[in-house]
């Protein structure tokens, strides 16, 4: 009895889960594994279309004879690297019209021209001509001939499904002299973006945790940067920071703080003189990190605020009785209460910032020293059009992520489920 | 007499007043005023003077008189030593100093002798300043976006500091950029597409997630713990590593440039977090209620429809709003999958506008307002639900 019940329960569970699990498998897990496959292949963006035989039909009239027309089919193999085999061609002709001197590869049967073109190698091109005539010696209407589209079919290998593999992509990724720089930029961006967002979030949470007039209003607007669409916000920031007509530069110049506008998003380095030391600052990267902090500190704020509100009030009252000031209270009560959440936040935000693509892409497009690993995936895959390279970089991201996740689950995995 | 609290008070309060005054000056400049001097040092001395007189007068004269007279004097000296500015600007200065004096009206020499008073003062002013600071840095970009959509490109290039809106223009002239983006750039269609995609994603996600979350929360089956940990792990993988394989497969299947394609991808990427959030809530529903349902002869479908869903409406609302927000704001997949303007979403359309360097920025910003405003309104209206969704989902970002 119990046995059948648990069987029914199992079956129900699997039925309920199946659609969701299937979808996630198909759209999330499958691509991660497909990346491995693609990264060992030499694939360009233009190759991912399956090679097709194509024909462009041009109809020409013959001046000497109105009852005849010449049809030219510009035939070609759409692929530059793959052959197409066993190509079949067919085109319909209207009634009473038939071809004159048909090519030996073709035959005319029941108003249809059918051809067997055999194999075309890559880049194959041919101008294939047919002359047609009207049996009743009437004038042929050009447009009815034109409106018929020829049909072509052929067998071709899908380059993604062949078993030709190469290590070229990975060699190229690692041999690139900029790879180390790429990795450093990514970590720089991730680390400072995460730490900055957490510090700002902590201040904001501490602030909103007090009672003051307009507190609920403050709490809602603090979340605006995260809730707003990244496209709109990134473009607003680009306008704000624009060197020629941006508000920020105009203000700074107006008040005499800087002499001439600084291209905050387009300048790779800026030399700062601090206490006699010349410091070379990654300017564009710093600006992008600022945007990142601005946009994501609300999440840290939310998390930390939720934790702060759960700190028992009598702890503070007891501290007050003991004569502790605000600073002591913060260091000795608040900080220990939120260290756990801060470490979890750090790990989670670190992983997410590491994956961040849109923000940098919209602000700088990866130029002026802001190219991180995710940006590189896009640039390799779609700007350079080398899908295989893009996949190889994706694999590197996935590998690093797995390492981060192992660290995450080793350190705080069990506690993560409690929050 | 301990001098430390007094000095700290003087320093921090004057810095505060000067900074707030400077922010007001920046705002004034952005309304087209010709102000070119921050005068930080002189204004700091003035503020110091005000703080000093406030603390020495203390309770010797009536609060009300003190609060009114001192700011007036402050404002007059301020007007004298700073560049000339219109009345409204100086009224602002008066209001700021009024606020300030009101804030520190209880400070006097005796008060400054209390325990930890210097720390309290620092915290007080720090949090006051933090309110101004956070409000300013958060709202300013939104303000800029909004105002720019009403300005002309030429006016902004001529004087990027003048953000004031000319209210004398007639309505159709005033809202010209909005008219243009709807008429010329076809934003009506993009709003429609974005809404369809976002609402569709919410509905499909809920249809898939509710049964799955119920199974994870309530039923025993082989591989349950594995599944619930993998939900979190899968969620950590970013869209950018999925993009290349999905792009190739979608190209070959002809799913690019289609709303269906977007719906599939958005649903699949939000499902893990939706399941994660819902199963947590389902676990908190007492099992006895379901047992009663079982007694009545309900099957799992009946239980989910008649018991679980009505009881967990708040959680479902949170998930729905969160998923809606993600789908509405999504950019990467719409950039990859859509290149036919007929199937653009709002985000993709704005990105497309920037592709043409000739597009005047007021159109760009009008488009940005159009995509930002709905999501902000929804957020403000349903804040409670969305915040709990965000807190639960903030593993994602």
PDB file of C-alpha atoms in Angstrom, chain A residues 109-306:
ATOM      1  CA  UNK A 109       8.471  16.822 -68.314  1.00  0.00           C
ATOM      2  CA  UNK A 110       4.888  17.934 -67.608  1.00  0.00           C
ATOM      3  CA  UNK A 111       5.612  21.682 -67.696  1.00  0.00           C
ATOM      4  CA  UNK A 112       8.633  21.260 -65.425  1.00  0.00           C
ATOM      5  CA  UNK A 113      12.306  21.677 -66.109  1.00  0.00           C
ATOM      6  CA  UNK A 114      14.142  19.205 -63.925  1.00  0.00           C
ATOM      7  CA  UNK A 115      17.902  19.118 -63.651  1.00  0.00           C
ATOM      8  CA  UNK A 116      20.425  17.009 -61.831  1.00  0.00           C
ATOM      9  CA  UNK A 117      23.495  19.123 -61.226  1.00  0.00           C
ATOM     10  CA  UNK A 118      25.438  16.577 -59.190  1.00  0.00           C
ATOM     11  CA  UNK A 119      28.039  18.071 -56.865  1.00  0.00           C
ATOM     12  CA  UNK A 120      29.156  21.622 -56.354  1.00  0.00           C
ATOM     13  CA  UNK A 121      32.377  22.345 -54.549  1.00  0.00           C
ATOM     14  CA  UNK A 122      32.697  25.332 -52.233  1.00  0.00           C
ATOM     15  CA  UNK A 123      32.409  28.763 -53.891  1.00  0.00           C
ATOM     16  CA  UNK A 124      30.978  27.100 -57.036  1.00  0.00           C
ATOM     17  CA  UNK A 125      29.343  29.475 -59.531  1.00  0.00           C
ATOM     18  CA  UNK A 126      27.687  28.918 -62.875  1.00  0.00           C
ATOM     19  CA  UNK A 127      25.547  30.870 -65.318  1.00  0.00           C
ATOM     20  CA  UNK A 128      22.976  28.426 -66.580  1.00  0.00           C
ATOM     21  CA  UNK A 129      20.940  29.455 -69.614  1.00  0.00           C
ATOM     22  CA  UNK A 130      17.723  28.169 -71.128  1.00  0.00           C
ATOM     23  CA  UNK A 131      15.885  29.502 -74.144  1.00  0.00           C
ATOM     24  CA  UNK A 132      12.124  29.011 -74.103  1.00  0.00           C
ATOM     25  CA  UNK A 133       9.551  29.427 -76.792  1.00  0.00           C
ATOM     26  CA  UNK A 134       5.808  29.508 -77.128  1.00  0.00           C
ATOM     27  CA  UNK A 135       4.390  26.608 -79.108  1.00  0.00           C
ATOM     28  CA  UNK A 136       1.583  28.795 -80.508  1.00  0.00           C
ATOM     29  CA  UNK A 137       4.095  31.462 -81.550  1.00  0.00           C
ATOM     30  CA  UNK A 138       2.491  34.039 -79.255  1.00  0.00           C
ATOM     31  CA  UNK A 139       4.353  36.654 -77.310  1.00  0.00           C
ATOM     32  CA  UNK A 140       5.500  35.346 -73.923  1.00  0.00           C
ATOM     33  CA  UNK A 141       4.662  37.452 -70.901  1.00  0.00           C
ATOM     34  CA  UNK A 142       7.938  38.127 -69.124  1.00  0.00           C
ATOM     35  CA  UNK A 143       6.358  38.636 -65.738  1.00  0.00           C
ATOM     36  CA  UNK A 144       4.662  35.247 -65.496  1.00  0.00           C
ATOM     37  CA  UNK A 145       8.008  33.624 -66.152  1.00  0.00           C
ATOM     38  CA  UNK A 146       9.725  35.856 -63.623  1.00  0.00           C
ATOM     39  CA  UNK A 147       7.184  35.174 -60.886  1.00  0.00           C
ATOM     40  CA  UNK A 148       8.060  31.447 -60.839  1.00  0.00           C
ATOM     41  CA  UNK A 149      10.870  30.749 -58.391  1.00  0.00           C
ATOM     42  CA  UNK A 150      13.153  27.785 -59.093  1.00  0.00           C
ATOM     43  CA  UNK A 151      13.480  25.105 -56.404  1.00  0.00           C
ATOM     44  CA  UNK A 152      16.853  23.687 -55.459  1.00  0.00           C
ATOM     45  CA  UNK A 153      17.849  21.022 -53.018  1.00  0.00           C
ATOM     46  CA  UNK A 154      21.070  19.324 -52.074  1.00  0.00           C
ATOM     47  CA  UNK A 155      22.837  17.469 -49.325  1.00  0.00           C
ATOM     48  CA  UNK A 156      25.523  19.216 -47.346  1.00  0.00           C
ATOM     49  CA  UNK A 157      27.319  18.549 -44.138  1.00  0.00           C
ATOM     50  CA  UNK A 158      26.410  20.843 -41.296  1.00  0.00           C
ATOM     51  CA  UNK A 159      29.795  22.112 -40.208  1.00  0.00           C
ATOM     52  CA  UNK A 160      28.666  22.025 -36.604  1.00  0.00           C
ATOM     53  CA  UNK A 161      27.910  18.312 -36.811  1.00  0.00           C
ATOM     54  CA  UNK A 162      31.103  17.105 -38.490  1.00  0.00           C
ATOM     55  CA  UNK A 163      33.799  15.449 -36.445  1.00  0.00           C
ATOM     56  CA  UNK A 164      36.681  17.630 -37.489  1.00  0.00           C
ATOM     57  CA  UNK A 165      38.287  19.043 -34.375  1.00  0.00           C
ATOM     58  CA  UNK A 166      41.170  21.390 -33.756  1.00  0.00           C
ATOM     59  CA  UNK A 167      43.002  22.863 -30.789  1.00  0.00           C
ATOM     60  CA  UNK A 168      43.656  26.058 -32.686  1.00  0.00           C
ATOM     61  CA  UNK A 169      41.123  28.169 -30.782  1.00  0.00           C
ATOM     62  CA  UNK A 170      42.554  27.447 -27.362  1.00  0.00           C
ATOM     63  CA  UNK A 171      46.112  27.901 -28.595  1.00  0.00           C
ATOM     64  CA  UNK A 172      45.144  31.264 -30.001  1.00  0.00           C
ATOM     65  CA  UNK A 173      43.320  32.347 -26.856  1.00  0.00           C
ATOM     66  CA  UNK A 174      46.229  31.532 -24.594  1.00  0.00           C
ATOM     67  CA  UNK A 175      48.920  32.725 -26.973  1.00  0.00           C
ATOM     68  CA  UNK A 176      47.352  36.111 -27.341  1.00  0.00           C
ATOM     69  CA  UNK A 177      49.714  38.503 -25.627  1.00  0.00           C
ATOM     70  CA  UNK A 178      46.741  40.283 -24.159  1.00  0.00           C
ATOM     71  CA  UNK A 179      45.320  37.256 -22.417  1.00  0.00           C
ATOM     72  CA  UNK A 180      46.989  38.078 -19.107  1.00  0.00           C
ATOM     73  CA  UNK A 181      45.866  41.668 -19.421  1.00  0.00           C
ATOM     74  CA  UNK A 182      42.359  40.458 -20.169  1.00  0.00           C
ATOM     75  CA  UNK A 183      42.337  38.301 -17.070  1.00  0.00           C
ATOM     76  CA  UNK A 184      43.720  41.118 -14.923  1.00  0.00           C
ATOM     77  CA  UNK A 185      41.164  43.595 -16.224  1.00  0.00           C
ATOM     78  CA  UNK A 186      38.378  41.139 -15.473  1.00  0.00           C
ATOM     79  CA  UNK A 187      39.546  40.585 -11.920  1.00  0.00           C
ATOM     80  CA  UNK A 188      40.165  44.281 -11.364  1.00  0.00           C
ATOM     81  CA  UNK A 189      36.670  45.103 -12.549  1.00  0.00           C
ATOM     82  CA  UNK A 190      35.063  42.268 -10.599  1.00  0.00           C
ATOM     83  CA  UNK A 191      36.882  42.840  -7.336  1.00  0.00           C
ATOM     84  CA  UNK A 192      36.555  46.606  -7.087  1.00  0.00           C
ATOM     85  CA  UNK A 193      32.999  46.581  -8.414  1.00  0.00           C
ATOM     86  CA  UNK A 194      32.000  44.050  -5.772  1.00  0.00           C
ATOM     87  CA  UNK A 195      33.786  45.685  -2.858  1.00  0.00           C
ATOM     88  CA  UNK A 196      32.576  49.161  -3.820  1.00  0.00           C
ATOM     89  CA  UNK A 197      28.975  48.025  -4.152  1.00  0.00           C
ATOM     90  CA  UNK A 198      29.097  46.312  -0.762  1.00  0.00           C
ATOM     91  CA  UNK A 199      30.625  49.339   0.981  1.00  0.00           C
ATOM     92  CA  UNK A 200      28.087  51.709  -0.531  1.00  0.00           C
ATOM     93  CA  UNK A 201      25.295  49.256   0.214  1.00  0.00           C
ATOM     94  CA  UNK A 202      26.431  49.038   3.833  1.00  0.00           C
ATOM     95  CA  UNK A 203      26.378  52.811   4.249  1.00  0.00           C
ATOM     96  CA  UNK A 204      22.979  53.085   2.615  1.00  0.00           C
ATOM     97  CA  UNK A 205      21.557  50.283   4.745  1.00  0.00           C
ATOM     98  CA  UNK A 206      22.957  51.828   7.919  1.00  0.00           C
ATOM     99  CA  UNK A 207      21.361  55.105   6.860  1.00  0.00           C
ATOM    100  CA  UNK A 208      17.917  53.755   6.081  1.00  0.00           C
ATOM    101  CA  UNK A 209      17.935  51.689   9.249  1.00  0.00           C
ATOM    102  CA  UNK A 210      17.636  54.930  11.232  1.00  0.00           C
ATOM    103  CA  UNK A 211      14.412  56.838  11.652  1.00  0.00           C
ATOM    104  CA  UNK A 212      14.166  60.039   9.674  1.00  0.00           C
ATOM    105  CA  UNK A 213      11.612  61.955   7.713  1.00  0.00           C
ATOM    106  CA  UNK A 214      11.267  60.587   4.181  1.00  0.00           C
ATOM    107  CA  UNK A 215      12.775  57.213   4.998  1.00  0.00           C
ATOM    108  CA  UNK A 216      10.378  55.124   2.911  1.00  0.00           C
ATOM    109  CA  UNK A 217      10.894  57.450  -0.026  1.00  0.00           C
ATOM    110  CA  UNK A 218      14.639  57.083   0.391  1.00  0.00           C
ATOM    111  CA  UNK A 219      14.325  53.319   0.474  1.00  0.00           C
ATOM    112  CA  UNK A 220      12.453  53.234  -2.826  1.00  0.00           C
ATOM    113  CA  UNK A 221      14.723  55.593  -4.714  1.00  0.00           C
ATOM    114  CA  UNK A 222      17.793  53.711  -3.521  1.00  0.00           C
ATOM    115  CA  UNK A 223      16.595  50.802  -5.653  1.00  0.00           C
ATOM    116  CA  UNK A 224      16.014  52.840  -8.801  1.00  0.00           C
ATOM    117  CA  UNK A 225      19.441  52.246 -10.393  1.00  0.00           C
ATOM    118  CA  UNK A 226      18.947  48.512 -10.193  1.00  0.00           C
ATOM    119  CA  UNK A 227      15.313  48.504 -11.315  1.00  0.00           C
ATOM    120  CA  UNK A 228      15.842  50.774 -14.326  1.00  0.00           C
ATOM    121  CA  UNK A 229      16.715  49.204 -17.694  1.00  0.00           C
ATOM    122  CA  UNK A 230      20.454  48.982 -18.245  1.00  0.00           C
ATOM    123  CA  UNK A 231      20.240  50.361 -21.790  1.00  0.00           C
ATOM    124  CA  UNK A 232      18.594  53.611 -20.727  1.00  0.00           C
ATOM    125  CA  UNK A 233      20.871  54.109 -17.729  1.00  0.00           C
ATOM    126  CA  UNK A 234      24.079  53.352 -19.588  1.00  0.00           C
ATOM    127  CA  UNK A 235      23.247  55.826 -22.350  1.00  0.00           C
ATOM    128  CA  UNK A 236      22.298  58.475 -19.810  1.00  0.00           C
ATOM    129  CA  UNK A 237      25.680  58.001 -18.182  1.00  0.00           C
ATOM    130  CA  UNK A 238      27.454  58.233 -21.527  1.00  0.00           C
ATOM    131  CA  UNK A 239      25.705  61.564 -22.072  1.00  0.00           C
ATOM    132  CA  UNK A 240      26.581  62.716 -18.572  1.00  0.00           C
ATOM    133  CA  UNK A 241      30.254  61.843 -19.032  1.00  0.00           C
ATOM    134  CA  UNK A 242      30.638  62.925 -22.646  1.00  0.00           C
ATOM    135  CA  UNK A 243      33.803  65.036 -23.025  1.00  0.00           C
ATOM    136  CA  UNK A 244      32.364  67.547 -25.498  1.00  0.00           C
ATOM    137  CA  UNK A 245      28.889  68.266 -24.275  1.00  0.00           C
ATOM    138  CA  UNK A 246      28.499  66.181 -21.145  1.00  0.00           C
ATOM    139  CA  UNK A 247      27.176  67.790 -17.995  1.00  0.00           C
ATOM    140  CA  UNK A 248      29.919  66.534 -15.693  1.00  0.00           C
ATOM    141  CA  UNK A 249      32.849  67.817 -17.735  1.00  0.00           C
ATOM    142  CA  UNK A 250      31.085  71.105 -18.392  1.00  0.00           C
ATOM    143  CA  UNK A 251      30.539  71.563 -14.652  1.00  0.00           C
ATOM    144  CA  UNK A 252      34.120  70.762 -13.751  1.00  0.00           C
ATOM    145  CA  UNK A 253      35.447  73.132 -16.398  1.00  0.00           C
ATOM    146  CA  UNK A 254      32.950  75.810 -15.376  1.00  0.00           C
ATOM    147  CA  UNK A 255      34.115  75.784 -11.767  1.00  0.00           C
ATOM    148  CA  UNK A 256      37.738  75.690 -12.794  1.00  0.00           C
ATOM    149  CA  UNK A 257      38.421  72.272 -11.251  1.00  0.00           C
ATOM    150  CA  UNK A 258      39.905  70.930 -14.487  1.00  0.00           C
ATOM    151  CA  UNK A 259      41.375  72.856 -17.397  1.00  0.00           C
ATOM    152  CA  UNK A 260      40.013  70.846 -20.254  1.00  0.00           C
ATOM    153  CA  UNK A 261      37.430  68.080 -20.494  1.00  0.00           C
ATOM    154  CA  UNK A 262      38.463  64.536 -19.637  1.00  0.00           C
ATOM    155  CA  UNK A 263      37.228  61.689 -21.792  1.00  0.00           C
ATOM    156  CA  UNK A 264      36.230  59.519 -18.856  1.00  0.00           C
ATOM    157  CA  UNK A 265      35.064  56.598 -20.976  1.00  0.00           C
ATOM    158  CA  UNK A 266      37.541  56.839 -23.821  1.00  0.00           C
ATOM    159  CA  UNK A 267      40.894  57.407 -22.158  1.00  0.00           C
ATOM    160  CA  UNK A 268      42.783  54.332 -21.066  1.00  0.00           C
ATOM    161  CA  UNK A 269      45.185  55.829 -18.542  1.00  0.00           C
ATOM    162  CA  UNK A 270      45.304  58.970 -16.488  1.00  0.00           C
ATOM    163  CA  UNK A 271      48.329  60.001 -14.467  1.00  0.00           C
ATOM    164  CA  UNK A 272      47.451  61.199 -11.020  1.00  0.00           C
ATOM    165  CA  UNK A 273      49.884  62.990  -8.778  1.00  0.00           C
ATOM    166  CA  UNK A 274      49.252  61.840  -5.234  1.00  0.00           C
ATOM    167  CA  UNK A 275      51.672  63.041  -2.529  1.00  0.00           C
ATOM    168  CA  UNK A 276      54.447  63.329  -5.043  1.00  0.00           C
ATOM    169  CA  UNK A 277      53.900  59.877  -6.515  1.00  0.00           C
ATOM    170  CA  UNK A 278      52.741  59.523 -10.072  1.00  0.00           C
ATOM    171  CA  UNK A 279      49.975  56.969 -10.179  1.00  0.00           C
ATOM    172  CA  UNK A 280      48.777  55.614 -13.491  1.00  0.00           C
ATOM    173  CA  UNK A 281      45.045  55.109 -13.135  1.00  0.00           C
ATOM    174  CA  UNK A 282      43.020  52.940 -15.513  1.00  0.00           C
ATOM    175  CA  UNK A 283      40.587  55.759 -16.218  1.00  0.00           C
ATOM    176  CA  UNK A 284      37.929  54.181 -18.443  1.00  0.00           C
ATOM    177  CA  UNK A 285      37.965  51.020 -16.351  1.00  0.00           C
ATOM    178  CA  UNK A 286      37.526  53.064 -13.170  1.00  0.00           C
ATOM    179  CA  UNK A 287      34.580  54.901 -14.686  1.00  0.00           C
ATOM    180  CA  UNK A 288      32.963  51.636 -15.693  1.00  0.00           C
ATOM    181  CA  UNK A 289      33.521  50.306 -12.169  1.00  0.00           C
ATOM    182  CA  UNK A 290      31.834  53.449 -10.814  1.00  0.00           C
ATOM    183  CA  UNK A 291      28.807  52.769 -12.979  1.00  0.00           C
ATOM    184  CA  UNK A 292      28.828  49.164 -11.836  1.00  0.00           C
ATOM    185  CA  UNK A 293      28.882  50.259  -8.176  1.00  0.00           C
ATOM    186  CA  UNK A 294      26.146  52.800  -8.779  1.00  0.00           C
ATOM    187  CA  UNK A 295      23.943  50.217 -10.421  1.00  0.00           C
ATOM    188  CA  UNK A 296      24.437  47.294  -8.087  1.00  0.00           C
ATOM    189  CA  UNK A 297      24.902  48.750  -4.611  1.00  0.00           C
ATOM    190  CA  UNK A 298      21.080  48.624  -4.214  1.00  0.00           C
ATOM    191  CA  UNK A 299      21.231  44.837  -4.098  1.00  0.00           C
ATOM    192  CA  UNK A 300      23.853  44.862  -1.351  1.00  0.00           C
ATOM    193  CA  UNK A 301      21.765  47.522   0.373  1.00  0.00           C
ATOM    194  CA  UNK A 302      18.626  45.358   0.311  1.00  0.00           C
ATOM    195  CA  UNK A 303      20.403  42.324   1.671  1.00  0.00           C
ATOM    196  CA  UNK A 304      22.223  44.198   4.420  1.00  0.00           C
ATOM    197  CA  UNK A 305      19.135  46.182   5.409  1.00  0.00           C
ATOM    198  CA  UNK A 306      17.114  42.988   5.807  1.00  0.00           C
TER     199      UNK A 306
END
